[in-house]
Short mmCIF file of C-alpha atoms and ligand atoms in Angstrom, two decimals:
data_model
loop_
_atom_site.label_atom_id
_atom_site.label_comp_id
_atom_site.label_asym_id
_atom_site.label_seq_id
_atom_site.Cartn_x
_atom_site.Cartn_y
_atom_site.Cartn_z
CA UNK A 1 4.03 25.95 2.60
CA UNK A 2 6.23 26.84 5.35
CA UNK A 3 8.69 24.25 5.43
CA UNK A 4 10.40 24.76 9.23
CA UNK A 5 13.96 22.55 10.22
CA UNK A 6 11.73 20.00 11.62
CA UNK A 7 9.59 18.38 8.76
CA UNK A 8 12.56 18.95 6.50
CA UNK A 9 14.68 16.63 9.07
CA UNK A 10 11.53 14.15 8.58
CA UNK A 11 11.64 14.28 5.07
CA UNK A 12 15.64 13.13 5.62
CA UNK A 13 14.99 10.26 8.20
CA UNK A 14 11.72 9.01 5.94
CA UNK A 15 12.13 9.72 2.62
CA UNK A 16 8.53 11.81 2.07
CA UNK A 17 6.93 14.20 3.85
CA UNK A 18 3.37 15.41 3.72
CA UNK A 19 2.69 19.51 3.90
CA UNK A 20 -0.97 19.61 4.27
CA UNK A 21 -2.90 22.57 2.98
CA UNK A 22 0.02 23.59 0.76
CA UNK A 23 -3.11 24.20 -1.95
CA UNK A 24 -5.67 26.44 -1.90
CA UNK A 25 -9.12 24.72 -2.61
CA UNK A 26 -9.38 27.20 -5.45
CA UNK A 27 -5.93 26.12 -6.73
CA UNK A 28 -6.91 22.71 -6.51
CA UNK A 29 -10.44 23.32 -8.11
CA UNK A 30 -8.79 25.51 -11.13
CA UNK A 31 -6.84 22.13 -12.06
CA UNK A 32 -9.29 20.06 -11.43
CA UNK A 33 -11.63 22.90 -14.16
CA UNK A 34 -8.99 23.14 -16.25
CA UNK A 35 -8.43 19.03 -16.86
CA UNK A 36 -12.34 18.58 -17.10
CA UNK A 37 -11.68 21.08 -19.84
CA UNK A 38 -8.52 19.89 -22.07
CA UNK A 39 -10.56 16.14 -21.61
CA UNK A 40 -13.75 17.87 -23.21
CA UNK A 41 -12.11 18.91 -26.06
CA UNK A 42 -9.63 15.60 -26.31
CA UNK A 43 -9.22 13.66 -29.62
CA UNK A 44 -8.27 9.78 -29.27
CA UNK A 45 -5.01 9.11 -30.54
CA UNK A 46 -4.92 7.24 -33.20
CA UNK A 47 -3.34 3.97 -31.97
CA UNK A 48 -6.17 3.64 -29.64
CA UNK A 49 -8.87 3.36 -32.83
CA UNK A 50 -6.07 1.22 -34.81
CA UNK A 51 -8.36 -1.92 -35.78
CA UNK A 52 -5.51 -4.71 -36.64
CA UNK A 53 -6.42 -7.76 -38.63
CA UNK A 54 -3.14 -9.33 -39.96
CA UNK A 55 0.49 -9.36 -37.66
CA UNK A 56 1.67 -6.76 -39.43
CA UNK A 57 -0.92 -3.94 -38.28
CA UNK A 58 -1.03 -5.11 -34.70
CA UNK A 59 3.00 -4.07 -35.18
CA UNK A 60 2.36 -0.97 -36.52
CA UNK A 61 -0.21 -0.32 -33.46
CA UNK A 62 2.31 -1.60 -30.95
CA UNK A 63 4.79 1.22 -32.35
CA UNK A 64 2.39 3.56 -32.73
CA UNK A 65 1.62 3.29 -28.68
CA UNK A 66 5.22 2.75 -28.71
CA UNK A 67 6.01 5.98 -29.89
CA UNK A 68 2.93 7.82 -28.61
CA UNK A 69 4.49 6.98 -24.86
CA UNK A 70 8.51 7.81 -26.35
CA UNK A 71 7.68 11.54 -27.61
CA UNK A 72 5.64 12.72 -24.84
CA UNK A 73 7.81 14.40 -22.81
CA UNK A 74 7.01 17.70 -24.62
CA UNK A 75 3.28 17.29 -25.00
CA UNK A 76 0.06 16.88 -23.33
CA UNK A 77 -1.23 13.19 -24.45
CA UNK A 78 -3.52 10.58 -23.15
CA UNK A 79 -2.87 6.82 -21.32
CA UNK A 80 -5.77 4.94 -20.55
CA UNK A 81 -7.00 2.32 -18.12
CA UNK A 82 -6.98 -0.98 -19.45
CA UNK A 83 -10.67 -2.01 -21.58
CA UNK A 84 -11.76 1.28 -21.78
CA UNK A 85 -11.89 1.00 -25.70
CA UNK A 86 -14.09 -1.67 -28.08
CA UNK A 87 -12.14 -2.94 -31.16
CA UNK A 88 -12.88 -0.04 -33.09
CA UNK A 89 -11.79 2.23 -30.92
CA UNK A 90 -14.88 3.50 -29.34
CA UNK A 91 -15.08 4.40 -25.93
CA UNK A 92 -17.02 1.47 -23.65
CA UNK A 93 -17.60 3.71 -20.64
CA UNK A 94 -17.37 7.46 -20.72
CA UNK A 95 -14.18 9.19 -22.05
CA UNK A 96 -13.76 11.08 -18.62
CA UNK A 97 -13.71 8.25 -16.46
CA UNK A 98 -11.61 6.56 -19.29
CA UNK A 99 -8.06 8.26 -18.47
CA UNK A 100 -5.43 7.06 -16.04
CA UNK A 101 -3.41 10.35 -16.77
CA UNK A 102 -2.43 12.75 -18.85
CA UNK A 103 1.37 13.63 -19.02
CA UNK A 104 4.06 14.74 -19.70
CA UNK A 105 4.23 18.33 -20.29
CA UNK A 106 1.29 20.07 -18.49
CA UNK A 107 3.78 22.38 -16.66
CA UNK A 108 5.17 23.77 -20.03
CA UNK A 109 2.12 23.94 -22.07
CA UNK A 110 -0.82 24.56 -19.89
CA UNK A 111 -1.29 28.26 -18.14
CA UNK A 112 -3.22 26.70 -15.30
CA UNK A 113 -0.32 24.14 -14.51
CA UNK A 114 2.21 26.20 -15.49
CA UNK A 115 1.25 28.36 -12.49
CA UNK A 116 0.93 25.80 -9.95
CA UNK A 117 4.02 24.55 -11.03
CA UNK A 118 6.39 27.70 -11.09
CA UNK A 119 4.07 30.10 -8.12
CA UNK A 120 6.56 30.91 -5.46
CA UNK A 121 4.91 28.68 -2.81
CA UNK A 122 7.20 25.60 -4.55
CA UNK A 123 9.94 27.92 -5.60
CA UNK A 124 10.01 28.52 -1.71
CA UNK A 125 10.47 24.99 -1.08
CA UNK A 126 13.00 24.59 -3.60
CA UNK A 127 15.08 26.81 -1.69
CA UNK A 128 14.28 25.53 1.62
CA UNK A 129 15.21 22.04 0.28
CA UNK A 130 18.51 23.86 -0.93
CA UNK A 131 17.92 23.41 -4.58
CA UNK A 132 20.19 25.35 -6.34
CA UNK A 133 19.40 25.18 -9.90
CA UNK A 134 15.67 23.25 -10.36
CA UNK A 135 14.96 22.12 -13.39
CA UNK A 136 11.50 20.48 -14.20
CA UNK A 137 11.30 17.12 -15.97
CA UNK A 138 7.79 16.47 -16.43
CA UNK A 139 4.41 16.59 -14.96
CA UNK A 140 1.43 14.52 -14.71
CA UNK A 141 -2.34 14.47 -13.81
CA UNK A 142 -3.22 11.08 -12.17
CA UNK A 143 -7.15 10.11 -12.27
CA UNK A 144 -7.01 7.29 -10.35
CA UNK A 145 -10.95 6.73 -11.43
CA UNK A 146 -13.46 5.53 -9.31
CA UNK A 147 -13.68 1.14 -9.65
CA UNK A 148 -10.89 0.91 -12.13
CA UNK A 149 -7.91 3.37 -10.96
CA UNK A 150 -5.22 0.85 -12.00
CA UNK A 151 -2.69 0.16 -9.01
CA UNK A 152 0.58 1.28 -9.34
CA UNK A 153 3.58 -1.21 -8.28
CA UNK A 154 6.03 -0.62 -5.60
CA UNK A 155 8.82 1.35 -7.08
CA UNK A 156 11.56 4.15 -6.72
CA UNK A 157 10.79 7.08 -9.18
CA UNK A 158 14.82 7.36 -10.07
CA UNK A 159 14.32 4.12 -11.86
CA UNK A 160 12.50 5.56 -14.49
CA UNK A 161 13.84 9.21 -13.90
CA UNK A 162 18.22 8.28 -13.53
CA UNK A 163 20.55 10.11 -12.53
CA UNK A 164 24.31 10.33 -11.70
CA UNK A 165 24.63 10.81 -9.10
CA UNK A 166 21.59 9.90 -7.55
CA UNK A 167 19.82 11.76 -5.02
CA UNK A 168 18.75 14.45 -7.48
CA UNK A 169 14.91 13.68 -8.37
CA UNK A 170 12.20 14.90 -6.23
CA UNK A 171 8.37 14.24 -6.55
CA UNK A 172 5.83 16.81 -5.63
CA UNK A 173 2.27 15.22 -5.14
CA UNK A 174 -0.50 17.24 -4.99
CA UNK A 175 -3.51 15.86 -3.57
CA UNK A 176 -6.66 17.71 -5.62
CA UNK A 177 -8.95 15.97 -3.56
CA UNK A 178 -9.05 14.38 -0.22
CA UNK A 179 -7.19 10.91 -0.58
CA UNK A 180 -7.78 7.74 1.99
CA UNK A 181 -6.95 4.69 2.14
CA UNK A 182 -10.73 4.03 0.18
CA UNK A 183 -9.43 5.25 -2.92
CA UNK A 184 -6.14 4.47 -2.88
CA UNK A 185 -3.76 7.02 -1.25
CA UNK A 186 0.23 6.61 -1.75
CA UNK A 187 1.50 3.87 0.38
CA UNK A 188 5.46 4.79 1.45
CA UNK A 189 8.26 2.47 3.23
CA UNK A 190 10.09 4.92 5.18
CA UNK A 191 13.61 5.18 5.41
CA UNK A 192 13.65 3.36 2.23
CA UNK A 193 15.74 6.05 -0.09
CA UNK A 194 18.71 5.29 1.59
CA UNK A 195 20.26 2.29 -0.37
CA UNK A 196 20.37 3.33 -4.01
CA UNK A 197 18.15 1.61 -6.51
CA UNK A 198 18.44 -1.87 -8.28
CA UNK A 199 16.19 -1.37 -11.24
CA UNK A 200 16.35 1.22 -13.81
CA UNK A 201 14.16 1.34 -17.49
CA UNK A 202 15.74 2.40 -20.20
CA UNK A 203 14.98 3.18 -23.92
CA UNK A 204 15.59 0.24 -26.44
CA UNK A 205 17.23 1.22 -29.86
CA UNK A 206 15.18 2.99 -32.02
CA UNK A 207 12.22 1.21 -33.30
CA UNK A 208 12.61 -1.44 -30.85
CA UNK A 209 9.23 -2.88 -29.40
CA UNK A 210 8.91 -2.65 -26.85
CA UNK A 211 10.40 0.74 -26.87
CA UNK A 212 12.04 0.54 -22.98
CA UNK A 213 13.45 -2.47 -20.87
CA UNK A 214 14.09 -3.04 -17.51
CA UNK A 215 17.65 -4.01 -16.31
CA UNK A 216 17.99 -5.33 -12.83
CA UNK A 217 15.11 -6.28 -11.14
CA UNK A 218 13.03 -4.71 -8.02
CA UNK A 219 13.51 -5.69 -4.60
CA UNK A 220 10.74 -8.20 -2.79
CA UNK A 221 8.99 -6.11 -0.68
CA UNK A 222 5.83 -7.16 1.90
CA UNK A 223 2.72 -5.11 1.88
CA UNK A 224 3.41 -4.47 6.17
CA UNK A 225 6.73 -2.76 5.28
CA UNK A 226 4.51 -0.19 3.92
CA UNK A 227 2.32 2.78 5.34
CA UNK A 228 -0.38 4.60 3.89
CA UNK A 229 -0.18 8.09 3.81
CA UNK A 230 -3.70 9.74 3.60
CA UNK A 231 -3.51 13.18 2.64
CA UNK A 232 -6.64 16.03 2.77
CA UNK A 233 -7.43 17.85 -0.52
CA UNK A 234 -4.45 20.98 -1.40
CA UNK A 235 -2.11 18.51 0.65
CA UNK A 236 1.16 18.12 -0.72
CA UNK A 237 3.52 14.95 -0.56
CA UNK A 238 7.19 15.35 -1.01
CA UNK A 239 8.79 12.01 -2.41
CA UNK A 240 12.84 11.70 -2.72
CA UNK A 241 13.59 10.03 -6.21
CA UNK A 242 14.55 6.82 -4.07
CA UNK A 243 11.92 6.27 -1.55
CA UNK A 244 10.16 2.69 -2.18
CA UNK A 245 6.31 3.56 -2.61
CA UNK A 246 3.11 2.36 -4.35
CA UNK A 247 -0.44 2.71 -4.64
CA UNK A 248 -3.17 0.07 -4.85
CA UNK A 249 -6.47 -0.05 -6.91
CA UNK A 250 -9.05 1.80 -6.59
CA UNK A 251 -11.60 -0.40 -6.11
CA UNK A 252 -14.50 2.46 -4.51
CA UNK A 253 -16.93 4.97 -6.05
CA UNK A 254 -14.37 8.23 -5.42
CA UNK A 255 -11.65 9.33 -7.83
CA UNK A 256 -8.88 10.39 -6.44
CA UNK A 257 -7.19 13.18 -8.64
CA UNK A 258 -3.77 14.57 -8.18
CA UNK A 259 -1.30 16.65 -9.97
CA UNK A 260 2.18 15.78 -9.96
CA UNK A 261 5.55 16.73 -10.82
CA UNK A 262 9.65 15.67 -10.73
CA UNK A 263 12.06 18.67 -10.01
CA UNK A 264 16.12 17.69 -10.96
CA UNK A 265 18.41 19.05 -8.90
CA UNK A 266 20.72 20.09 -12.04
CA UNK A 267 23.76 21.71 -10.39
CA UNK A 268 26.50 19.14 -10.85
CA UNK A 269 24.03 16.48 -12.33
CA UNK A 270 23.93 13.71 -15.49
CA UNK A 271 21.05 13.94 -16.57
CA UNK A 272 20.84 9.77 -17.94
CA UNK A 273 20.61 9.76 -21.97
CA UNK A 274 19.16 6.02 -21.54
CA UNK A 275 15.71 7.65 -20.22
CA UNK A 276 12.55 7.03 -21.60
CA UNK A 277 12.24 10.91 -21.06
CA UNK A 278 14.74 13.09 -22.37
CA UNK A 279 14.47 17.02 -23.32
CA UNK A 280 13.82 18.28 -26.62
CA UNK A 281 14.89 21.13 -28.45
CA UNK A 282 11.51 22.29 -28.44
CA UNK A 283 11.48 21.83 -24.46
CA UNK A 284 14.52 21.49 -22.23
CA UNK A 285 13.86 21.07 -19.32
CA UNK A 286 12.88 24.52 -17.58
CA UNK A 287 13.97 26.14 -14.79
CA UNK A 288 11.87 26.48 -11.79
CA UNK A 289 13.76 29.72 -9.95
CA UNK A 290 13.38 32.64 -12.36
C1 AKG B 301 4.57 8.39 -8.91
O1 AKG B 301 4.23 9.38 -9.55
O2 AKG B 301 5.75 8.02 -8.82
C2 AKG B 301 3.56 7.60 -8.24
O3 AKG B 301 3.94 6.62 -7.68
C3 AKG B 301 2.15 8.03 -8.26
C4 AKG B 301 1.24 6.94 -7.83
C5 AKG B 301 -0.17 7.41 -7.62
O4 AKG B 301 -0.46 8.60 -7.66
O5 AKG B 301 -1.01 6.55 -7.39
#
């Protein structure tokens, strides 16, 4: 995890940086355990079996999904790929190949990923990155299933995480197995965090559906502005909060399972109240340093 002047001057110039072997194997097999676990014991939220006949029920599902996405931030909940369910609710293929991720709160409420997140390997790159005061703002754990792995768009996480000023959000990507372009590593345009961002989702008012909106729109960008960035399993990717990147579908037999999380730099930082995301009294955000 040794993070020496010269990758950190990389990370600078490019916006990511890859620290291979960052993970143990163990490490990365004790998430991988512990997810194969919480999705053994999972219930299906109830908007997912909601069975809507008149205008009025496919409402209440929409704001049931609605507000099954809003007041995650503090839990451990479900998203699905698309057509994984029949009308009723039922699962069509099975329920652990079902699951584009699980977020938003493993860090908080799961020992395992609790760990990971807060072991002094990343509080030592905190401070190498000169991170004063850490907080963390959520955590997920990204399938990206075998055939169906849905892509993911171009995009700059501090649209959806926002800041004042910006320049405060940093991704840590953890690669729990080996990721190639086959099943769909992380695709970066480097040198692309240096020009702010031109997009940012926010939360509609209360009861709204949908429950977030974009305002301003994404740049055009062409697939050769982009490079993949393969990464071997207990590899770690570093992503500033304004670097342009995407990934694509995964359209092979191999999952491609990662566990990743956004650190706020919170000295001297606005945290935006028009997030999707925003801390609860039951979890503000927690610190990473002790
Ligand atoms: C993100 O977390 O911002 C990503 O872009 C993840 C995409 C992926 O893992 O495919």
């Amino acid at each position: 995890s040794c993070l020496s002047p010269s990758p950190l001057w990389l990370f600078r110039k490019d916006g990511f940086l890859v620290l291979e072997e960052f993970c143990t194997t163990e490490e990365c097999d004790a998430m991988r355990e512990q997810i194969h676990k919480i999705v053994s014991e999972m219930d299906v939220p109830p908007h997912c079996r909601t069975v809507f006949c008149t205008k009025e029920e496919e409402q209440l599902h929409e704001q049931g999904s609605a507000d099954y996405f809003l007041t995650s931030g503090d839990k451990i909940r479900f998203f699905f790929e698309k057509g994984v369910f029949d009308e009723k609710g039922d699962f069509l293929v099975p329920k652990e190949k079902s699951i584009n991720k699980i977020g938003h709160a493993l860090h908080a409420y799961d020992p395992i990923f609790k760990q990971i997140t807060h072991s002094s390997k990343v509080q030592e790159l905190g401070r190498k990155l000169g991170l004063e005061k850490p907080v963390v703002v959520q955590s997920m754990y990204i399938f990206k299933q075998p055939d169906i792995g849905g892509e993911v768009l171009p995009h700059q996480d501090a649209t959806f995480l926002y800041t004042e000023p910006l320049g405060r959000i940093l991704g840590l990507w953890i690669a729990l197995e080996d990721t190639t372009r086959e099943n769909s590593c992380l695709w970066f345009i480097p040198g692309s965090h240096t020009t702010g961002i031109t997009r940012r989702m926010i939360r509609t008012p209360p009861g709204t559906i949908p429950c977030t909106q974009f305002i301003g729109s994404e740049r055009t960008y062409q697939h050769n502005q982009f490079i993949p960035v393969p990464v071997h399993k207990g590899g770690l990717v570093l992503i500033h909060g304004e670097v342009v990147h995407k990934s694509e579908l995964n359209s092979s037999k191999r999952s491609r399972h990662v566990y990743t999380f956004h650190l706020m730099e919170a000295k001297d930082t606005s945290w935006s109240k028009e997030n999707w995301l925003q801390p609860t009294p039951e979890l503000p955000f927690p610190p990473l340093y002790p």
